[in-house]
Amino acid sequence: MIEIKKLVKQADNKLILKGIDLSIKQGETVAILGPNGAGKSTLLKVMATLIKPTSGSVTINGFDLKKDHFKVKKLFGYLPHSSLLYDQYTPLENLVFFGDLYGVKDVELRARELVKEVGLSFFINEPVKNFSRGMIQRIAIARAIIHDPKILLLDEPHTGLDQGAISILNNVILSMKEKGCTTLMVTHDFKQAAEICDRIIIVKNGRVAEDFKVRNNQLDFVSKKYQLQVEGVS
Ligand SMILES: Nc1ncnc2c1ncn2[C@@H]1O[C@H](COP(=O)(O)OP(=O)(O)OP(=O)(O)O)[C@@H](O)[C@H]1O
Ligand SMILES: [Mg+2]
């Protein structure tokens, strides 16, 4: 479904991505692990069409990310480090605004459902600027899925969430997976990666260093592979 070929990204004379090759099937839930500065967020940004690659290609269901930009863009739901929300707006206003951008039908109903799903109905009419970090992250998750994307690109989605919100997020990812949605999740949280993902990719120094499947919550297996690959511990 997603084919990434020889993807290179250079910025300010620095090679950030040094030739990434990846093939991801529909419905896969993939965790992208790796040390700070490895190029994980850059990879997600290229896929979300926020930045252009220097060379190489990304195709989604046969459509080229560069050439068929408008066709593929709406397939993505992107949750970056920052929330992208408008501070002075309420959760409802934010979600209706973003839903409208994607042409979501019955957008207000959908927005209300999502606010409920992320457990913030009580705050539906409160400006986002009064929210805690975890509350903002909950609404940011709702924003990323308002248009029912086919591919979720999540950059450290568990950051700042309490246990309840972690369960909500994991349930969102798993129920999207049941609908055939593909997820790429950058994370430093091995526990969440092992719990909800079926494949782990380790990015190191702009390259894919490891790519393996996981089953049944193999946290130890993931940690060992990471230590071996990134920290050189055997
Ligand atoms: N626009 C840019 N111009 C120059 N260098 C950049 C740019 N964007 C990112 N970089 C550099 O590319 C490298 C990879 O950055 P990236 O944000 O992709 O890392 P990451 O793997 O997501 O790290 P973290 O785990 O800290 O979030 C870093 O060294 C960063 O400084
Ligand atoms: Mg990052």
PDB file of C-alpha atoms in Angstrom, residues 33 190 202 204 210 212 220-234:
ATOM      1  CA  LEU A  33      11.696   3.801  17.110  1.00  0.00           C
ATOM      2  CA  PHE A 190       8.482   0.748  23.843  1.00  0.00           C
ATOM      3  CA  ILE A 202      14.263   1.186  14.113  1.00  0.00           C
ATOM      4  CA  LYS A 204      19.192   5.214  13.192  1.00  0.00           C
ATOM      5  CA  GLU A 210      15.937  -2.880  11.949  1.00  0.00           C
ATOM      6  CA  PHE A 212      10.792  -6.860  12.417  1.00  0.00           C
ATOM      7  CA  ASP A 220      11.479  -7.556  26.187  1.00  0.00           C
ATOM      8  CA  PHE A 221      12.121  -8.571  22.602  1.00  0.00           C
ATOM      9  CA  VAL A 222      11.662  -4.974  21.395  1.00  0.00           C
ATOM     10  CA  SER A 223      13.918  -3.560  24.152  1.00  0.00           C
ATOM     11  CA  LYS A 224      16.671  -6.101  23.408  1.00  0.00           C
ATOM     12  CA  LYS A 225      16.598  -5.432  19.673  1.00  0.00           C
ATOM     13  CA  TYR A 226      16.776  -1.677  20.371  1.00  0.00           C
ATOM     14  CA  GLN A 227      19.640  -1.979  22.833  1.00  0.00           C
ATOM     15  CA  LEU A 228      21.573  -4.153  20.417  1.00  0.00           C
ATOM     16  CA  GLN A 229      21.000  -1.863  17.461  1.00  0.00           C
ATOM     17  CA  VAL A 230      21.148   1.596  19.043  1.00  0.00           C
ATOM     18  CA  GLU A 231      23.147   1.239  22.219  1.00  0.00           C
ATOM     19  CA  GLY A 232      25.423  -1.581  21.076  1.00  0.00           C
ATOM     20  CA  VAL A 233      24.526  -3.703  24.121  1.00  0.00           C
ATOM     21  CA  SER A 234      24.234  -7.460  23.557  1.00  0.00           C
TER      22      SER A 234
END
